[in-house]
Amino acid sequence: SIVSNLAAQKAAREQGDKGEELHAMDYLVYAYLQLGRDAEAARVLDELRAMNGLDGSDFKMGYAASAMSARYATERRQWSDAAQLVPVDGASPQVSAVTLWARSVGLARSLKPAAARQEIDKLRGVYEKLRATGDDYWATQVHVQTNEALAWVAQADGKDDEALKLMHAAADEEDAIEKRPVTPGAIIPAREQLGDLLLEANQPQEALTEYQRALTMTPQRRGALMGLAHAREMIASAAPNKN
C-alpha cells in the first residue's frame, strides 16, 4: 500500500539504506500510477533525480531507479519519453535491459522501427551475455522483453500477424516465469501488451480475453482495466443496433 511504502521509504532514509529507500520508491511509483495519481508519481521521480550517491552497480538501486523511470513513461503511454530514457550508470546487464526495453518499445510505438531495432540489437547482446554466464532467470526475462519489442516493431511495419505471434510467445514465456521477490514483476505484463496489440489490430473480442487473463495474474492494473473497457466499447459499437 501507499502508506506502508511511504513508511518504508522514510525508515530506509533515516537508516541511510539507499537500496531499500529506492525499492520503496519504485513500489510507490507503481501504486500511484495504478490509481491515476500521476503527479504524485512524478514527485517521486523528482526525488530520485535529486538523490546523490546512487550506485548503479548495486542491483537493488540500479533496478529500482531504472524501473521507476520506465514505469512512469510506459504506463502513461508517453512513448517519446520512453524512447529517450538513459540507462543508469554502471547498471548490470539485466538492469540496463529494463531501459533498453522501454527505449525500443517507445521508439516502435512512436513509429520509428529502424531506431527501435538498434535498441533491440543491444537487448539481444544482453541476452547472450546472460546466457553465457548461466543466468537463465534473467536471460528468460530479457528474451521476453526482446520479443515484446520485436512485436511492436512488426506492428509499426504493418505486420500484424507477425506482431501477434511474437507477443503471444512473449506472454506465454512470461507467464511461465516464477517471479523473484526483489522485482515487482514486468513493467507492463506481456499478456496486457498482447491485449493492447489486439486492440490496435481491431480484434476487441480477442483483446478482451487477454486483458481478463492478464488481470487474473496482475489484478487491478490500470492499463489492463482501461484496455478492457476500451475493448468492451469497441465490441458494443460494432454490434448491430437492436432498437
Short mmCIF file of N, CA and C in Angstrom, two decimals, residues 129-228:
data_model
loop_
_atom_site.label_atom_id
_atom_site.label_comp_id
_atom_site.label_asym_id
_atom_site.label_seq_id
_atom_site.Cartn_x
_atom_site.Cartn_y
_atom_site.Cartn_z
N LYS A 129 24.82 -12.34 -23.27
CA LYS A 129 25.74 -12.20 -22.12
C LYS A 129 25.22 -12.99 -20.91
N LEU A 130 23.91 -12.87 -20.66
CA LEU A 130 23.31 -13.57 -19.53
C LEU A 130 23.30 -15.08 -19.75
N ARG A 131 23.04 -15.49 -20.99
CA ARG A 131 23.08 -16.92 -21.30
C ARG A 131 24.48 -17.47 -21.07
N ALA A 132 25.48 -16.69 -21.48
CA ALA A 132 26.88 -17.14 -21.37
C ALA A 132 27.30 -17.30 -19.92
N THR A 133 26.72 -16.51 -19.02
CA THR A 133 27.08 -16.61 -17.60
C THR A 133 26.17 -17.58 -16.84
N GLY A 134 25.24 -18.22 -17.57
CA GLY A 134 24.37 -19.22 -16.94
C GLY A 134 23.24 -18.63 -16.12
N ASP A 135 22.95 -17.34 -16.31
CA ASP A 135 21.86 -16.71 -15.56
C ASP A 135 20.56 -16.88 -16.33
N ASP A 136 19.99 -18.08 -16.24
CA ASP A 136 18.81 -18.41 -17.05
C ASP A 136 17.58 -17.59 -16.67
N TYR A 137 17.44 -17.27 -15.39
CA TYR A 137 16.27 -16.49 -14.96
C TYR A 137 16.21 -15.15 -15.69
N TRP A 138 17.30 -14.39 -15.61
CA TRP A 138 17.30 -13.07 -16.24
C TRP A 138 17.40 -13.16 -17.75
N ALA A 139 18.05 -14.20 -18.26
CA ALA A 139 18.10 -14.39 -19.72
C ALA A 139 16.68 -14.57 -20.26
N THR A 140 15.87 -15.33 -19.53
CA THR A 140 14.47 -15.53 -19.96
C THR A 140 13.70 -14.23 -19.92
N GLN A 141 13.90 -13.44 -18.86
CA GLN A 141 13.22 -12.13 -18.77
C GLN A 141 13.57 -11.26 -19.98
N VAL A 142 14.85 -11.24 -20.32
CA VAL A 142 15.31 -10.39 -21.43
C VAL A 142 14.80 -10.95 -22.77
N HIS A 143 14.69 -12.26 -22.87
CA HIS A 143 14.13 -12.87 -24.08
C HIS A 143 12.68 -12.41 -24.27
N VAL A 144 11.92 -12.38 -23.19
CA VAL A 144 10.54 -11.89 -23.23
C VAL A 144 10.52 -10.43 -23.68
N GLN A 145 11.36 -9.61 -23.06
CA GLN A 145 11.42 -8.18 -23.41
C GLN A 145 11.76 -7.99 -24.89
N THR A 146 12.68 -8.81 -25.39
CA THR A 146 13.09 -8.71 -26.80
C THR A 146 11.92 -9.03 -27.73
N ASN A 147 11.18 -10.11 -27.42
CA ASN A 147 10.03 -10.47 -28.26
C ASN A 147 8.93 -9.41 -28.20
N GLU A 148 8.74 -8.80 -27.03
CA GLU A 148 7.75 -7.72 -26.92
C GLU A 148 8.13 -6.56 -27.85
N ALA A 149 9.39 -6.18 -27.77
CA ALA A 149 9.86 -5.06 -28.60
C ALA A 149 9.76 -5.40 -30.09
N LEU A 150 10.14 -6.64 -30.43
CA LEU A 150 10.04 -7.07 -31.83
C LEU A 150 8.58 -7.06 -32.31
N ALA A 151 7.67 -7.40 -31.41
CA ALA A 151 6.24 -7.39 -31.75
C ALA A 151 5.78 -5.98 -32.11
N TRP A 152 6.20 -5.00 -31.31
CA TRP A 152 5.79 -3.62 -31.60
C TRP A 152 6.45 -3.08 -32.86
N VAL A 153 7.67 -3.55 -33.14
CA VAL A 153 8.33 -3.17 -34.40
C VAL A 153 7.55 -3.74 -35.58
N ALA A 154 7.15 -5.01 -35.47
CA ALA A 154 6.37 -5.64 -36.54
C ALA A 154 5.05 -4.89 -36.75
N GLN A 155 4.43 -4.49 -35.65
CA GLN A 155 3.17 -3.74 -35.75
C GLN A 155 3.40 -2.40 -36.45
N ALA A 156 4.51 -1.75 -36.11
CA ALA A 156 4.84 -0.46 -36.75
C ALA A 156 5.10 -0.65 -38.24
N ASP A 157 5.59 -1.84 -38.60
CA ASP A 157 5.85 -2.15 -40.01
C ASP A 157 4.59 -2.64 -40.74
N GLY A 158 3.46 -2.68 -40.03
CA GLY A 158 2.21 -3.12 -40.65
C GLY A 158 2.06 -4.63 -40.75
N LYS A 159 2.87 -5.37 -39.96
CA LYS A 159 2.83 -6.84 -40.00
C LYS A 159 2.12 -7.36 -38.75
N ASP A 160 0.80 -7.21 -38.72
CA ASP A 160 0.03 -7.54 -37.52
C ASP A 160 0.13 -9.02 -37.13
N ASP A 161 0.09 -9.91 -38.12
CA ASP A 161 0.14 -11.35 -37.80
C ASP A 161 1.45 -11.71 -37.12
N GLU A 162 2.55 -11.19 -37.66
CA GLU A 162 3.87 -11.45 -37.06
C GLU A 162 3.94 -10.84 -35.66
N ALA A 163 3.40 -9.63 -35.52
CA ALA A 163 3.41 -8.95 -34.22
C ALA A 163 2.67 -9.77 -33.17
N LEU A 164 1.49 -10.28 -33.54
CA LEU A 164 0.68 -11.05 -32.59
C LEU A 164 1.35 -12.37 -32.23
N LYS A 165 1.99 -13.00 -33.21
CA LYS A 165 2.71 -14.25 -32.95
C LYS A 165 3.84 -14.03 -31.94
N LEU A 166 4.60 -12.95 -32.13
CA LEU A 166 5.71 -12.62 -31.22
C LEU A 166 5.21 -12.30 -29.82
N MET A 167 4.12 -11.53 -29.73
CA MET A 167 3.61 -11.14 -28.41
C MET A 167 2.95 -12.31 -27.68
N HIS A 168 2.28 -13.19 -28.44
CA HIS A 168 1.75 -14.42 -27.83
C HIS A 168 2.89 -15.23 -27.21
N ALA A 169 3.98 -15.36 -27.95
CA ALA A 169 5.14 -16.12 -27.46
C ALA A 169 5.71 -15.46 -26.20
N ALA A 170 5.81 -14.13 -26.21
CA ALA A 170 6.32 -13.40 -25.04
C ALA A 170 5.42 -13.61 -23.84
N ALA A 171 4.10 -13.53 -24.05
CA ALA A 171 3.15 -13.68 -22.94
C ALA A 171 3.21 -15.08 -22.35
N ASP A 172 3.26 -16.10 -23.21
CA ASP A 172 3.31 -17.48 -22.72
C ASP A 172 4.60 -17.74 -21.95
N GLU A 173 5.71 -17.20 -22.47
CA GLU A 173 7.01 -17.39 -21.80
C GLU A 173 7.02 -16.67 -20.45
N GLU A 174 6.50 -15.44 -20.43
CA GLU A 174 6.49 -14.67 -19.18
C GLU A 174 5.59 -15.32 -18.13
N ASP A 175 4.44 -15.83 -18.56
CA ASP A 175 3.51 -16.45 -17.61
C ASP A 175 4.13 -17.65 -16.91
N ALA A 176 5.10 -18.29 -17.58
CA ALA A 176 5.73 -19.49 -17.02
C ALA A 176 6.88 -19.17 -16.06
N ILE A 177 7.28 -17.89 -15.99
CA ILE A 177 8.40 -17.49 -15.12
C ILE A 177 7.89 -17.30 -13.70
N GLU A 178 8.64 -17.83 -12.74
CA GLU A 178 8.31 -17.58 -11.33
C GLU A 178 9.03 -16.31 -10.90
N LYS A 179 8.27 -15.33 -10.42
CA LYS A 179 8.85 -14.02 -10.10
C LYS A 179 9.72 -14.08 -8.85
N ARG A 180 10.82 -13.35 -8.88
CA ARG A 180 11.68 -13.24 -7.69
C ARG A 180 11.20 -12.10 -6.81
N PRO A 181 11.39 -12.22 -5.48
CA PRO A 181 10.82 -11.23 -4.56
C PRO A 181 11.33 -9.80 -4.74
N VAL A 182 12.57 -9.60 -5.20
CA VAL A 182 13.12 -8.24 -5.26
C VAL A 182 12.49 -7.43 -6.40
N THR A 183 11.90 -8.11 -7.38
CA THR A 183 11.34 -7.39 -8.53
C THR A 183 9.82 -7.35 -8.44
N PRO A 184 9.22 -6.18 -8.75
CA PRO A 184 7.76 -6.09 -8.70
C PRO A 184 7.10 -6.68 -9.94
N GLY A 185 7.80 -7.46 -10.71
CA GLY A 185 7.23 -8.03 -11.93
C GLY A 185 7.55 -7.17 -13.14
N ALA A 186 7.01 -7.58 -14.28
CA ALA A 186 7.26 -6.86 -15.53
C ALA A 186 6.77 -5.42 -15.42
N ILE A 187 7.41 -4.53 -16.16
CA ILE A 187 6.97 -3.14 -16.17
C ILE A 187 5.54 -3.07 -16.72
N ILE A 188 5.31 -3.64 -17.89
CA ILE A 188 3.95 -3.86 -18.40
C ILE A 188 3.88 -5.34 -18.78
N PRO A 189 3.02 -6.12 -18.12
CA PRO A 189 2.97 -7.55 -18.43
C PRO A 189 2.74 -7.82 -19.92
N ALA A 190 3.39 -8.86 -20.42
CA ALA A 190 3.28 -9.19 -21.84
C ALA A 190 1.83 -9.50 -22.23
N ARG A 191 1.10 -10.15 -21.32
CA ARG A 191 -0.30 -10.50 -21.62
C ARG A 191 -1.13 -9.23 -21.81
N GLU A 192 -0.85 -8.22 -21.00
CA GLU A 192 -1.54 -6.93 -21.15
C GLU A 192 -1.15 -6.26 -22.48
N GLN A 193 0.13 -6.34 -22.81
CA GLN A 193 0.58 -5.79 -24.10
C GLN A 193 -0.07 -6.52 -25.28
N LEU A 194 -0.31 -7.82 -25.10
CA LEU A 194 -0.99 -8.59 -26.15
C LEU A 194 -2.40 -8.04 -26.35
N GLY A 195 -3.07 -7.70 -25.25
CA GLY A 195 -4.39 -7.07 -25.36
C GLY A 195 -4.30 -5.75 -26.11
N ASP A 196 -3.28 -4.95 -25.78
CA ASP A 196 -3.09 -3.66 -26.47
C ASP A 196 -2.88 -3.87 -27.97
N LEU A 197 -2.08 -4.87 -28.29
CA LEU A 197 -1.77 -5.15 -29.70
C LEU A 197 -3.02 -5.61 -30.45
N LEU A 198 -3.83 -6.44 -29.79
CA LEU A 198 -5.07 -6.92 -30.41
C LEU A 198 -6.05 -5.76 -30.65
N LEU A 199 -6.08 -4.81 -29.73
CA LEU A 199 -6.92 -3.62 -29.96
C LEU A 199 -6.43 -2.85 -31.18
N GLU A 200 -5.10 -2.69 -31.28
CA GLU A 200 -4.51 -1.99 -32.43
C GLU A 200 -4.85 -2.71 -33.73
N ALA A 201 -4.97 -4.05 -33.65
CA ALA A 201 -5.28 -4.86 -34.83
C ALA A 201 -6.80 -4.99 -35.05
N ASN A 202 -7.57 -4.22 -34.27
CA ASN A 202 -9.03 -4.22 -34.38
C ASN A 202 -9.63 -5.60 -34.11
N GLN A 203 -9.12 -6.24 -33.05
CA GLN A 203 -9.65 -7.54 -32.62
C GLN A 203 -10.08 -7.43 -31.16
N PRO A 204 -11.15 -6.66 -30.88
CA PRO A 204 -11.52 -6.37 -29.49
C PRO A 204 -11.96 -7.59 -28.69
N GLN A 205 -12.61 -8.56 -29.34
CA GLN A 205 -13.07 -9.74 -28.60
C GLN A 205 -11.87 -10.53 -28.06
N GLU A 206 -10.87 -10.71 -28.93
CA GLU A 206 -9.65 -11.41 -28.50
C GLU A 206 -8.90 -10.59 -27.46
N ALA A 207 -8.89 -9.26 -27.63
CA ALA A 207 -8.23 -8.38 -26.65
C ALA A 207 -8.88 -8.52 -25.28
N LEU A 208 -10.22 -8.56 -25.27
CA LEU A 208 -10.98 -8.70 -24.02
C LEU A 208 -10.51 -9.95 -23.26
N THR A 209 -10.38 -11.05 -23.98
CA THR A 209 -9.95 -12.31 -23.37
C THR A 209 -8.56 -12.18 -22.75
N GLU A 210 -7.64 -11.54 -23.48
CA GLU A 210 -6.26 -11.41 -22.98
C GLU A 210 -6.18 -10.46 -21.79
N TYR A 211 -6.94 -9.38 -21.81
CA TYR A 211 -6.96 -8.47 -20.65
C TYR A 211 -7.50 -9.20 -19.42
N GLN A 212 -8.53 -10.00 -19.61
CA GLN A 212 -9.09 -10.76 -18.48
C GLN A 212 -8.06 -11.73 -17.93
N ARG A 213 -7.33 -12.39 -18.81
CA ARG A 213 -6.26 -13.30 -18.37
C ARG A 213 -5.17 -12.53 -17.64
N ALA A 214 -4.81 -11.37 -18.18
CA ALA A 214 -3.77 -10.54 -17.55
C ALA A 214 -4.19 -10.14 -16.14
N LEU A 215 -5.46 -9.78 -15.98
CA LEU A 215 -5.94 -9.30 -14.68
C LEU A 215 -6.05 -10.42 -13.65
N THR A 216 -6.13 -11.67 -14.08
CA THR A 216 -6.12 -12.76 -13.10
C THR A 216 -4.73 -12.91 -12.49
N MET A 217 -3.69 -12.54 -13.26
CA MET A 217 -2.31 -12.68 -12.77
C MET A 217 -1.79 -11.40 -12.13
N THR A 218 -2.23 -10.26 -12.64
CA THR A 218 -1.81 -8.96 -12.09
C THR A 218 -3.07 -8.12 -11.87
N PRO A 219 -3.78 -8.39 -10.77
CA PRO A 219 -5.08 -7.75 -10.54
C PRO A 219 -4.99 -6.22 -10.43
N GLN A 220 -6.06 -5.57 -10.87
CA GLN A 220 -6.25 -4.13 -10.69
C GLN A 220 -5.25 -3.25 -11.43
N ARG A 221 -4.57 -3.82 -12.43
CA ARG A 221 -3.65 -2.96 -13.18
C ARG A 221 -4.45 -1.99 -14.04
N ARG A 222 -4.12 -0.72 -13.90
CA ARG A 222 -4.87 0.33 -14.58
C ARG A 222 -4.87 0.15 -16.11
N GLY A 223 -3.71 -0.17 -16.67
CA GLY A 223 -3.61 -0.33 -18.12
C GLY A 223 -4.54 -1.42 -18.64
N ALA A 224 -4.58 -2.56 -17.94
CA ALA A 224 -5.44 -3.67 -18.36
C ALA A 224 -6.91 -3.33 -18.17
N LEU A 225 -7.23 -2.65 -17.07
CA LEU A 225 -8.63 -2.26 -16.83
C LEU A 225 -9.11 -1.27 -17.89
N MET A 226 -8.26 -0.33 -18.25
CA MET A 226 -8.62 0.64 -19.30
C MET A 226 -8.75 -0.06 -20.66
N GLY A 227 -7.84 -1.00 -20.92
CA GLY A 227 -7.91 -1.76 -22.16
C GLY A 227 -9.18 -2.58 -22.24
N LEU A 228 -9.54 -3.19 -21.11
CA LEU A 228 -10.78 -3.98 -21.02
C LEU A 228 -11.99 -3.12 -21.35
#
